Tab-separated table of C-alpha atoms (C1' of nucleotides) in Angstrom:
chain	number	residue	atom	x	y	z
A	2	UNK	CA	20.471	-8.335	29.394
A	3	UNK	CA	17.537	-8.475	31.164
A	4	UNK	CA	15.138	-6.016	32.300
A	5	UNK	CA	11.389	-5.844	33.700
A	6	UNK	CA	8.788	-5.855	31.993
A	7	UNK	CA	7.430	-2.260	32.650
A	8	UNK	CA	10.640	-0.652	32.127
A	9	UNK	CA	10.971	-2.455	28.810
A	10	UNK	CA	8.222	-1.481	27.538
A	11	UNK	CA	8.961	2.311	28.945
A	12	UNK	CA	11.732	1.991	26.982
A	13	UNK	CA	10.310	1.149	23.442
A	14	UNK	CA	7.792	3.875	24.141
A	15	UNK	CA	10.555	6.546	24.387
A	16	UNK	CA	12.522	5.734	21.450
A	17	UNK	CA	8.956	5.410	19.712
A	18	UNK	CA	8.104	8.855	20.831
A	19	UNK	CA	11.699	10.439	19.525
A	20	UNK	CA	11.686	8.189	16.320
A	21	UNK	CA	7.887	9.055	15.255
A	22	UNK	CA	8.332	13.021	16.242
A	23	UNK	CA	11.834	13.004	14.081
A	24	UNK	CA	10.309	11.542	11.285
A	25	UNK	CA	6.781	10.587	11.270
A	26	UNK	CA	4.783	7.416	10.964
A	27	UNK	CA	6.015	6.208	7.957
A	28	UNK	CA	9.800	6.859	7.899
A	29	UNK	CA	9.712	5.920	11.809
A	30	UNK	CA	10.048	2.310	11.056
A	31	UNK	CA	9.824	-0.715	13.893
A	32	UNK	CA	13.609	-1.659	13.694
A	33	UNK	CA	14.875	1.626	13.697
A	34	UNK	CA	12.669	2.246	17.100
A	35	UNK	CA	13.876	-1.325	18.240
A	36	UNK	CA	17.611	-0.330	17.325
A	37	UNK	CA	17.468	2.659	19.388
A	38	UNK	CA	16.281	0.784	22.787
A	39	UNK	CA	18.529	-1.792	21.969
A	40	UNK	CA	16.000	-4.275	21.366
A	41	UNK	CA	14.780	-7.081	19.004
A	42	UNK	CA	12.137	-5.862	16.925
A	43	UNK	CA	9.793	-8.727	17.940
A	44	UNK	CA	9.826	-7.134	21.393
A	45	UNK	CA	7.842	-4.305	19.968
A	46	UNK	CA	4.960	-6.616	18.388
A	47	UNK	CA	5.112	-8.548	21.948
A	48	UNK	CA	4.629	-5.232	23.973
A	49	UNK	CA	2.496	-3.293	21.617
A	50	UNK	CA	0.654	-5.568	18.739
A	51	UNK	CA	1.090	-3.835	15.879
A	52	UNK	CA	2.714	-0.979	14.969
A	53	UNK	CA	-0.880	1.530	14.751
A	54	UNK	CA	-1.023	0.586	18.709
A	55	UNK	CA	2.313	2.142	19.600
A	56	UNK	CA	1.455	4.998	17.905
A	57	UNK	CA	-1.210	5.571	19.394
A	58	UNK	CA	0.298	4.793	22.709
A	59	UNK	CA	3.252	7.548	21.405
A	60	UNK	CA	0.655	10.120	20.521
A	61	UNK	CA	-1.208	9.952	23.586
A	62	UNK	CA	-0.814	14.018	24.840
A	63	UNK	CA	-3.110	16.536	26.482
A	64	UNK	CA	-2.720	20.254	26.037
A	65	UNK	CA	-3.275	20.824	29.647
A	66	UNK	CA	-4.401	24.376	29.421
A	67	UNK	CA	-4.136	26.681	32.217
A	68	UNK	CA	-7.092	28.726	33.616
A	69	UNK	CA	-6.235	32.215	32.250
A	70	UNK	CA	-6.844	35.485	32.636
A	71	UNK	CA	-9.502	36.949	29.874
A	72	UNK	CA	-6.862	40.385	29.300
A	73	UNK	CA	-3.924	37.763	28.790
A	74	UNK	CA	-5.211	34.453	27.311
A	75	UNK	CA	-3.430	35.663	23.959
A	76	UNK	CA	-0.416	35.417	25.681
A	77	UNK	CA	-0.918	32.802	28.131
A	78	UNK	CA	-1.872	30.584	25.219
A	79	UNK	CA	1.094	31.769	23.379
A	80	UNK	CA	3.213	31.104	25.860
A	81	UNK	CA	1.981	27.852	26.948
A	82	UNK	CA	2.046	26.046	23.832
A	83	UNK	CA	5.344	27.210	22.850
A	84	UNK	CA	6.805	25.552	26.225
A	85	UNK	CA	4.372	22.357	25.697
A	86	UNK	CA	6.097	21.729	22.453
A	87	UNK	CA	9.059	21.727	23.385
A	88	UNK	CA	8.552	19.629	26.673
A	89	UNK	CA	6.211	16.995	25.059
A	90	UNK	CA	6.994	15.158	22.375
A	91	UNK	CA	3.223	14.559	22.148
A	92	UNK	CA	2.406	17.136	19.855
A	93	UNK	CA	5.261	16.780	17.211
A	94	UNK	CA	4.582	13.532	16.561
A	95	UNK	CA	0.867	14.232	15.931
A	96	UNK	CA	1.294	17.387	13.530
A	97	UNK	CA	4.455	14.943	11.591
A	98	UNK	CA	1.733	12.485	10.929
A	99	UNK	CA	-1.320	14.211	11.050
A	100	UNK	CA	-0.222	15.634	7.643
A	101	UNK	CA	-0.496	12.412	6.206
A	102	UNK	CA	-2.576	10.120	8.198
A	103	UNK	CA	-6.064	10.421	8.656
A	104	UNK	CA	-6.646	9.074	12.138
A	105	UNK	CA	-3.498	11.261	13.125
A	106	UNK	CA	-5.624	14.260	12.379
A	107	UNK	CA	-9.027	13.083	13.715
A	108	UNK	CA	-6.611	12.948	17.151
A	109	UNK	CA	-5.657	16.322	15.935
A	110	UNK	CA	-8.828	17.781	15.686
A	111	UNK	CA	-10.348	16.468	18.819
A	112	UNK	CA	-7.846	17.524	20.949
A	113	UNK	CA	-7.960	21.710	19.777
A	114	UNK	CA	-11.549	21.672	19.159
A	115	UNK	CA	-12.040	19.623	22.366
A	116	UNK	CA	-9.844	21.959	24.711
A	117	UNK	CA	-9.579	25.128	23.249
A	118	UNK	CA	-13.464	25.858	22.409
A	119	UNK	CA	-14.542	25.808	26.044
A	120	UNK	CA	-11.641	27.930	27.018
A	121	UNK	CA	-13.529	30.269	23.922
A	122	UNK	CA	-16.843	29.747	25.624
A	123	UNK	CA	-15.648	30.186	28.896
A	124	UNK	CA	-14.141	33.735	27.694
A	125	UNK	CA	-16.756	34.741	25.462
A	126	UNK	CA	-19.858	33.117	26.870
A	127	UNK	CA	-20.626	33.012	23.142
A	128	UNK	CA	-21.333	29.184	21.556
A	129	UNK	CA	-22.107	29.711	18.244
A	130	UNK	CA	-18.928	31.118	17.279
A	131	UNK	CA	-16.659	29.184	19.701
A	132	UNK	CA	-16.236	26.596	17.162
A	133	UNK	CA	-14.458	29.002	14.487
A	134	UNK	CA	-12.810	31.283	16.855
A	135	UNK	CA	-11.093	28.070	18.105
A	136	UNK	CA	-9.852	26.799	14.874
A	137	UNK	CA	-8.313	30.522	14.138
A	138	UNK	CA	-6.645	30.270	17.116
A	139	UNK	CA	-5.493	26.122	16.547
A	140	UNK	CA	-4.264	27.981	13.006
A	141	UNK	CA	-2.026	30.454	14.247
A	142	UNK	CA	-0.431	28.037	16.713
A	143	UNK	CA	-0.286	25.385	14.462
A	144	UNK	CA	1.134	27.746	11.795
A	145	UNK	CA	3.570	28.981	14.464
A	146	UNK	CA	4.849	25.224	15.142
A	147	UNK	CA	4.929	24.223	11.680
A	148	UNK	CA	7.054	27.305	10.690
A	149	UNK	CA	9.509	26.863	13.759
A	150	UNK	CA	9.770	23.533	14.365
A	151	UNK	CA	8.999	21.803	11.573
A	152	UNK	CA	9.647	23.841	8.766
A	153	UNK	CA	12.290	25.635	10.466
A	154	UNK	CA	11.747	29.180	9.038
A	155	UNK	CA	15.434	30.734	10.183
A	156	UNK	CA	13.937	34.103	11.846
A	157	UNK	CA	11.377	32.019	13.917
A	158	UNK	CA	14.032	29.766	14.862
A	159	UNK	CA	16.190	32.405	15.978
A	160	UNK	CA	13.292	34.393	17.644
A	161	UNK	CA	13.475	33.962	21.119
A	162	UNK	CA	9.931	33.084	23.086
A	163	UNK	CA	9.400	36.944	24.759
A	164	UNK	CA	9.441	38.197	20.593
A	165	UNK	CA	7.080	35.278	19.648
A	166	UNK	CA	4.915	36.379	21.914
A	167	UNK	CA	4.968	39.501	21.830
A	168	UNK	CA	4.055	38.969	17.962
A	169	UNK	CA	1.342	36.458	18.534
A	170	UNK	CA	-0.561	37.620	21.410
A	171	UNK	CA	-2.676	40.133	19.679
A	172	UNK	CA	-3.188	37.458	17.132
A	173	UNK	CA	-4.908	34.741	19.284
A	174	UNK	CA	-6.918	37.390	21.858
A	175	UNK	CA	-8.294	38.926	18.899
A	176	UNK	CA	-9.757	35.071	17.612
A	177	UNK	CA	-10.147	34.465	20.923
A	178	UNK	CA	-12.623	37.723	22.228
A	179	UNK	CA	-12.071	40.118	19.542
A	180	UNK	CA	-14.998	41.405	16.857
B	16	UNK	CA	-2.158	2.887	-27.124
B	17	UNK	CA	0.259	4.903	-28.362
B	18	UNK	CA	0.289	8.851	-27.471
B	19	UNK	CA	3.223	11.077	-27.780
B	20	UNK	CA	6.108	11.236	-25.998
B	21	UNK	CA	4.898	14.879	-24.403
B	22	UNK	CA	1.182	13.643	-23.663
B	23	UNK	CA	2.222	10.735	-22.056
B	24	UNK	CA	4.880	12.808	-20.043
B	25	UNK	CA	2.336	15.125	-19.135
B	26	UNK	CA	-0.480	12.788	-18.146
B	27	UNK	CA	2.286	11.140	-15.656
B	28	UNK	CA	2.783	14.246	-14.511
B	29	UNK	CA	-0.175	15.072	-13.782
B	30	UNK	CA	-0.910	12.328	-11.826
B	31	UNK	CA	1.704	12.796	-9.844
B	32	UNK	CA	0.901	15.943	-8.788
B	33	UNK	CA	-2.443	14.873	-7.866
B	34	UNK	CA	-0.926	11.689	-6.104
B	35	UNK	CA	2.102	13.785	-4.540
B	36	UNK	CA	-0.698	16.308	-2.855
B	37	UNK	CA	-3.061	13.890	-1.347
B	38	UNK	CA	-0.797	11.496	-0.076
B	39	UNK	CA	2.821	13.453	0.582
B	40	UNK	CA	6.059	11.747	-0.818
B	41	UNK	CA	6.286	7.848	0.837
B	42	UNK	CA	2.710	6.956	0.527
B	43	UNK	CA	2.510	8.203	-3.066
B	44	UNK	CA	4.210	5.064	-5.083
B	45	UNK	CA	5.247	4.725	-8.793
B	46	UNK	CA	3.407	2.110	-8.996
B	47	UNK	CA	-0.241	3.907	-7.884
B	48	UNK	CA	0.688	6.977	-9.682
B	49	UNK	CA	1.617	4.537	-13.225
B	50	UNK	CA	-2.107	3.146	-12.140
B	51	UNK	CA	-3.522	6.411	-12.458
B	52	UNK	CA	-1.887	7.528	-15.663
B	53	UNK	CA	-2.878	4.288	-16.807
B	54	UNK	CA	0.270	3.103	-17.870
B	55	UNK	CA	3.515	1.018	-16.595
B	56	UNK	CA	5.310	1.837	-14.081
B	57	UNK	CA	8.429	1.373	-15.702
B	58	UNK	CA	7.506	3.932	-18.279
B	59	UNK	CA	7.313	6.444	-15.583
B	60	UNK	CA	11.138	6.051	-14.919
B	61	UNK	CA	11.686	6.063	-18.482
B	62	UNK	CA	10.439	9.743	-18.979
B	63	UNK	CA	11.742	10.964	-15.183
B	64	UNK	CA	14.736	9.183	-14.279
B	65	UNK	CA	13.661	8.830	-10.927
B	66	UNK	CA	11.129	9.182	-8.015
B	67	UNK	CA	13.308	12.356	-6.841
B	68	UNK	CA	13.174	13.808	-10.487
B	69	UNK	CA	9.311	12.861	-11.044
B	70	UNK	CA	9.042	14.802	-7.251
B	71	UNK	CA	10.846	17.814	-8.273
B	72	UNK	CA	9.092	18.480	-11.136
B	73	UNK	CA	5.639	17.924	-9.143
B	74	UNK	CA	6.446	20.208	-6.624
B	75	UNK	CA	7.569	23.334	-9.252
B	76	UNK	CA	5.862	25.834	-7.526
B	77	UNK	CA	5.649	30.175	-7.980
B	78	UNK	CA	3.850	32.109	-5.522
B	79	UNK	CA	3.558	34.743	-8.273
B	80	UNK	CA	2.612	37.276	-5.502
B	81	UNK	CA	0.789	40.537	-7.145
B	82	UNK	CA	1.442	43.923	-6.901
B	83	UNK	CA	-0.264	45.004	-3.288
B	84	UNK	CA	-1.302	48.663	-2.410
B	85	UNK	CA	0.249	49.136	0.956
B	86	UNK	CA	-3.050	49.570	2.875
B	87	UNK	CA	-4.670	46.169	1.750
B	88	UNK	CA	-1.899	44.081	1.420
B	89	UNK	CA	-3.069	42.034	3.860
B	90	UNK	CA	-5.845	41.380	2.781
B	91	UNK	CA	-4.525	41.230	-0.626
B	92	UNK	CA	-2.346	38.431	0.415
B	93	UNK	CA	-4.863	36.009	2.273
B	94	UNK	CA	-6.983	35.903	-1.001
B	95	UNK	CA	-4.522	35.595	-3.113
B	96	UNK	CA	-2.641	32.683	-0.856
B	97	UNK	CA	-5.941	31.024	-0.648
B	98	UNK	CA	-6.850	31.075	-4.457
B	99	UNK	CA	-3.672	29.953	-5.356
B	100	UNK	CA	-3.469	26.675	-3.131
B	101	UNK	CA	-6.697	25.645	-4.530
B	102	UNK	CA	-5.875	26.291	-8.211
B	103	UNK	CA	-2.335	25.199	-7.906
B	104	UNK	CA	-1.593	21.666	-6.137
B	105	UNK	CA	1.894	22.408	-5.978
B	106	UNK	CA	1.741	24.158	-2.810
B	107	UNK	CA	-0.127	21.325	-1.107
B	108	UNK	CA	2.275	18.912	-2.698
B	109	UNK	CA	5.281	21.148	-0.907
B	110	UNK	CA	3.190	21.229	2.643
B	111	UNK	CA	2.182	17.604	2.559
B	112	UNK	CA	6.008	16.362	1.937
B	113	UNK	CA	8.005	19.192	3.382
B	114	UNK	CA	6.544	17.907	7.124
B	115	UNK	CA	9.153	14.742	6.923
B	116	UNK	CA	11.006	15.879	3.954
B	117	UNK	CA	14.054	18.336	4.307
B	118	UNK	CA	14.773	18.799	0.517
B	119	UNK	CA	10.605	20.101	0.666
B	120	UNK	CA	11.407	22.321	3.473
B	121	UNK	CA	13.600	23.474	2.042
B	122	UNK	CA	12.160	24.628	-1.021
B	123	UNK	CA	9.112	25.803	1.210
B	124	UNK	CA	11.671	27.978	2.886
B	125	UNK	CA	12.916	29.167	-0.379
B	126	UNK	CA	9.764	30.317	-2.012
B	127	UNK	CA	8.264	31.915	1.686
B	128	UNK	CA	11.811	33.696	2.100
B	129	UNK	CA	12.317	34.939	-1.047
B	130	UNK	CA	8.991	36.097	-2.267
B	131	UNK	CA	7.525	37.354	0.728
B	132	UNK	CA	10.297	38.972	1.896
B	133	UNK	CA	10.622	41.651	-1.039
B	134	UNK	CA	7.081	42.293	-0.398
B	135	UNK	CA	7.278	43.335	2.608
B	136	UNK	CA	11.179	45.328	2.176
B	137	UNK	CA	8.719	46.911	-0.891
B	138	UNK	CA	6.039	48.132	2.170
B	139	UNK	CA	7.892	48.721	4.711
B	140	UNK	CA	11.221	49.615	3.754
B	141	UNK	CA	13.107	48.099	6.520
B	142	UNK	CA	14.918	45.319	5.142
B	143	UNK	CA	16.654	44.405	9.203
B	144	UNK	CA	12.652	43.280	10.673
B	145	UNK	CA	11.685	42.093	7.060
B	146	UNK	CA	13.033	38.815	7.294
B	147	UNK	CA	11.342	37.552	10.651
B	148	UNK	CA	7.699	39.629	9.366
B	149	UNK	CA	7.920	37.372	5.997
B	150	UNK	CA	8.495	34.106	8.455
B	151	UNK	CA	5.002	35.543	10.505
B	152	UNK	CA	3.206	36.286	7.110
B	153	UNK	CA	4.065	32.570	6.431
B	154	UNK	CA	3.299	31.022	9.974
B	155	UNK	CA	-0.517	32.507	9.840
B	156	UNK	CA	-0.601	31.705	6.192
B	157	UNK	CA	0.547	27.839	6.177
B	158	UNK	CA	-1.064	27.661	9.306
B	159	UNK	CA	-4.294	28.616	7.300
B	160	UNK	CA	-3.639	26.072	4.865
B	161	UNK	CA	-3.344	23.025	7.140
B	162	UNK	CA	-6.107	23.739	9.695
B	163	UNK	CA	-8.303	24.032	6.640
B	164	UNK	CA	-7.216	21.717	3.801
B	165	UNK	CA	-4.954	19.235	5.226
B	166	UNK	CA	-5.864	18.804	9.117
B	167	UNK	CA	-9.598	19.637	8.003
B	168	UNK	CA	-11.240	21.629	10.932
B	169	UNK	CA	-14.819	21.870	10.201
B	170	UNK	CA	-15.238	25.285	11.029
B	171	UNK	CA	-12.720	26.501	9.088
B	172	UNK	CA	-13.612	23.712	5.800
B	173	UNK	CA	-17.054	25.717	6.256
B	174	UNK	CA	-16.028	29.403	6.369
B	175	UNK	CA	-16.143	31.424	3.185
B	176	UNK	CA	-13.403	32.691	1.516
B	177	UNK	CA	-14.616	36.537	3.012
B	178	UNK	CA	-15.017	35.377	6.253
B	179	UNK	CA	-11.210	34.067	6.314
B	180	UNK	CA	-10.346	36.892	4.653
B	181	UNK	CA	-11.797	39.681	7.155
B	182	UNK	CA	-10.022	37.502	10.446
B	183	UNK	CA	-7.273	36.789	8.931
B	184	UNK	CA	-6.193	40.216	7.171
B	185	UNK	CA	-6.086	42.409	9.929
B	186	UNK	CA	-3.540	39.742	11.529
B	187	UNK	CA	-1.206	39.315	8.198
B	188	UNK	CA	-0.935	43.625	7.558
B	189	UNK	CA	-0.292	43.956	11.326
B	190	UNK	CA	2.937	41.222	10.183
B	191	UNK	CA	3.892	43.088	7.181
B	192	UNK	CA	3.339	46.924	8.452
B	193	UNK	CA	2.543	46.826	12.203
B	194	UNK	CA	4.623	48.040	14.920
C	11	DG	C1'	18.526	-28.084	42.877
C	12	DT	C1'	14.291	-28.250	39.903
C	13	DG	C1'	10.220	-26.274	37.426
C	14	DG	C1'	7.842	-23.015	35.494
C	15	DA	C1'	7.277	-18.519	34.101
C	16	DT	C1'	9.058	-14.630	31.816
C	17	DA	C1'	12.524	-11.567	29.061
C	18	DG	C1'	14.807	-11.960	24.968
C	19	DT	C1'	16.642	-13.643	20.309
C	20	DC	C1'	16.593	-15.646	15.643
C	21	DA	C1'	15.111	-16.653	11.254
C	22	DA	C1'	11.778	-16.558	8.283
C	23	DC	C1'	7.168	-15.231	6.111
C	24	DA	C1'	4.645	-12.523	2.701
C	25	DC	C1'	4.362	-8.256	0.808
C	26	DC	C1'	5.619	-3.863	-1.113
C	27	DT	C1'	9.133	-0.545	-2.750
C	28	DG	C1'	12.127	1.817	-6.554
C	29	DT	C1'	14.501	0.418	-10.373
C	30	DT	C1'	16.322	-2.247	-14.531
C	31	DG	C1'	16.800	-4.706	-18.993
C	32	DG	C1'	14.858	-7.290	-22.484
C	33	DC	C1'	11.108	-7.845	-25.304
C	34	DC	C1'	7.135	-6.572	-28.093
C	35	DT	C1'	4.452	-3.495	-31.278
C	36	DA	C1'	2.815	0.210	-33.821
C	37	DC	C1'	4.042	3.721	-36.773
C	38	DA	C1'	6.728	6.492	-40.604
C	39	DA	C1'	10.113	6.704	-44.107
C	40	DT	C1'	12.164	4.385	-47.517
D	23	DA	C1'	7.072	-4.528	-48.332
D	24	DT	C1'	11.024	-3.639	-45.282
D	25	DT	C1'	13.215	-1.458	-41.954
D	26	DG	C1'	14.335	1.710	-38.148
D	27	DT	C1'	12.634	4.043	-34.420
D	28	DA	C1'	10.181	5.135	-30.515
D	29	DG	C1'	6.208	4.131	-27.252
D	30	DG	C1'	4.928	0.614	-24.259
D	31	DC	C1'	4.811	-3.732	-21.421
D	32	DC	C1'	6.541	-7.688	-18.707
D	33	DA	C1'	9.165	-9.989	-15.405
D	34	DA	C1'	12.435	-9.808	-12.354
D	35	DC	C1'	16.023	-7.783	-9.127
D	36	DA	C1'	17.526	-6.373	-4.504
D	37	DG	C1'	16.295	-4.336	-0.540
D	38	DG	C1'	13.145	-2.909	3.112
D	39	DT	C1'	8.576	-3.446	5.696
D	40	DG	C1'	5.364	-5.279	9.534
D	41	DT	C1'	4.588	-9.445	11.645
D	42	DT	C1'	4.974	-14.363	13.332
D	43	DG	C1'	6.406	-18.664	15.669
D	44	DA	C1'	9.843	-21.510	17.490
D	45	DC	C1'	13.643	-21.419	20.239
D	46	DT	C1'	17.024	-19.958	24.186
D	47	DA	C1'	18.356	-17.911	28.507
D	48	DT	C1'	17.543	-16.066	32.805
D	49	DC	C1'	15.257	-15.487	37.009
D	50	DC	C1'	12.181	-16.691	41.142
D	51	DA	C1'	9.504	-19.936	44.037
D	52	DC	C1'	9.455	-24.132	45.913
DNA sequence: GTGGATAGTCAACACCTGTTGGCCTACAAT
DNA sequence: ATTGTAGGCCAACAGGTGTTGACTATCCAC
């Protein structure tokens, strides 16, 4: 068969993006990726270069966050990462590998210290704490993820999203603006 | 050299817990781990059958929760979990593995279901909510764990044990006891 | 129709993995 | 001193990995 060379490559980059988010960087080998778009493996080096560079081209994500309402950013944040997750593969495949791979978690740390602190700053007006108030919040999202998604905790499974955050809220607006 | 047959077992053993928590399951081989106990790989299967075995005996893990007066058991639990996962590697062996790992997850789900769970049957005594307020407990708790040991956010690497403690407690007794 | 570019395949490479069996070698009991 | 046993090492296996280069097949422009 024969196809362009965009959609090719759009291709790999999907099965990449399921394959890596399943399993991680390790176990997320090239021919499995290549098996799934029905592909030679070569195709991948051709297209990519080397396995690091289609990760990084599977990880690529932004968190996007929404301008929010200082009463209801707990929520709002809840609530928006819960339905990023699950729409963008983005951010499973980072936390898979993160846990393992150091440049994984550099990405990792840039991108919640990069967009959630001046959502902090723009709430509090206060710098100096930004920084930790941020990473509380990154830890009970993270946590949140992890215990859903990844570790599959049956109750937060089986929660629906109104419970979760309902649960959570208080959580993050306290890191966020509380004492 | 020549030790015993229980030194020898234990030096492996050790190393593999130290190997198993820094890199997670794949990247930690036989072969590095044999390196570190400075002996042949071979005589690693010799004493533990297999990678699986030499694993499960890494990752034996207790939470060994304490006895909790109802009032501070929140912040009970936050210094406890945090003393723990740096005395003990086992828990950071479980959380670095259990991410791509289901036999890990598992066990993760194991020891955060059925330890936590009493606990918080013990405080509350509503056994129908305790299951899902363990699962919270655990989201905020792992979620702890990986922003500061594994992920590595700075402000959180910095923070003293009593400032995690004072954020974080008021968030964990609101899981166990709140409404 | 013919040429050249471009999508795709194939087979092999060098390396690393868990795992195995045979071979030493030091010790303790005889 | 001899022997049996148990700790330890070596070399190799079979399979899987990322990566490479030569080769084929298809399309489009002329």
């Amino acid at each position: 068969m024969r196809r362009s060379s965009v959609e090719t490559k759009a291709v790999i980059l999907a099965a990449a993006r399921e394959r890596f988010a399943a399993d991680g960087y390790d176990k997320a080998t090239i021919r499995a990726i290549a098996a799934d778009a029905r592909i030679d493996p070569a195709m991948v080096m051709r297209y990519f270069g080397t396995k690091e560079k289609l990760f990084a081209a599977a990880a690529e994500f932004d968190l996007e966050l929404p301008d929010l309402a200082p009463e209801q950013a707990g929520a709002g944040l809840v609530r928006h990462f819960l339905r990023t997750w699950e729409a963008d593969e983005g951010l499973q495949v980072l936390l898979r590998t993160g846990v393992t791979n150091e440049a994984a978690a550099e990405r990792m740390r840039t991108i919640f210290g990069g967009q959630v602190m001046p959502l902090v700053i723009d709430l509090t007006g206060d710098p100096e704490r930004a920084p930790l108030r941020a990473s509380l919040v990154a830890s009970q999202l993270l946590g949140l993820a992890l215990s859903r998604y990844i570790l599959k905790f049956p109750p937060m499974v089986a929660a629906t999203e109104e419970e979760l955050v309902a649960w959570l809220s208080p959580t993050v607006q306290r890191y966020l603006t509380g004492p």
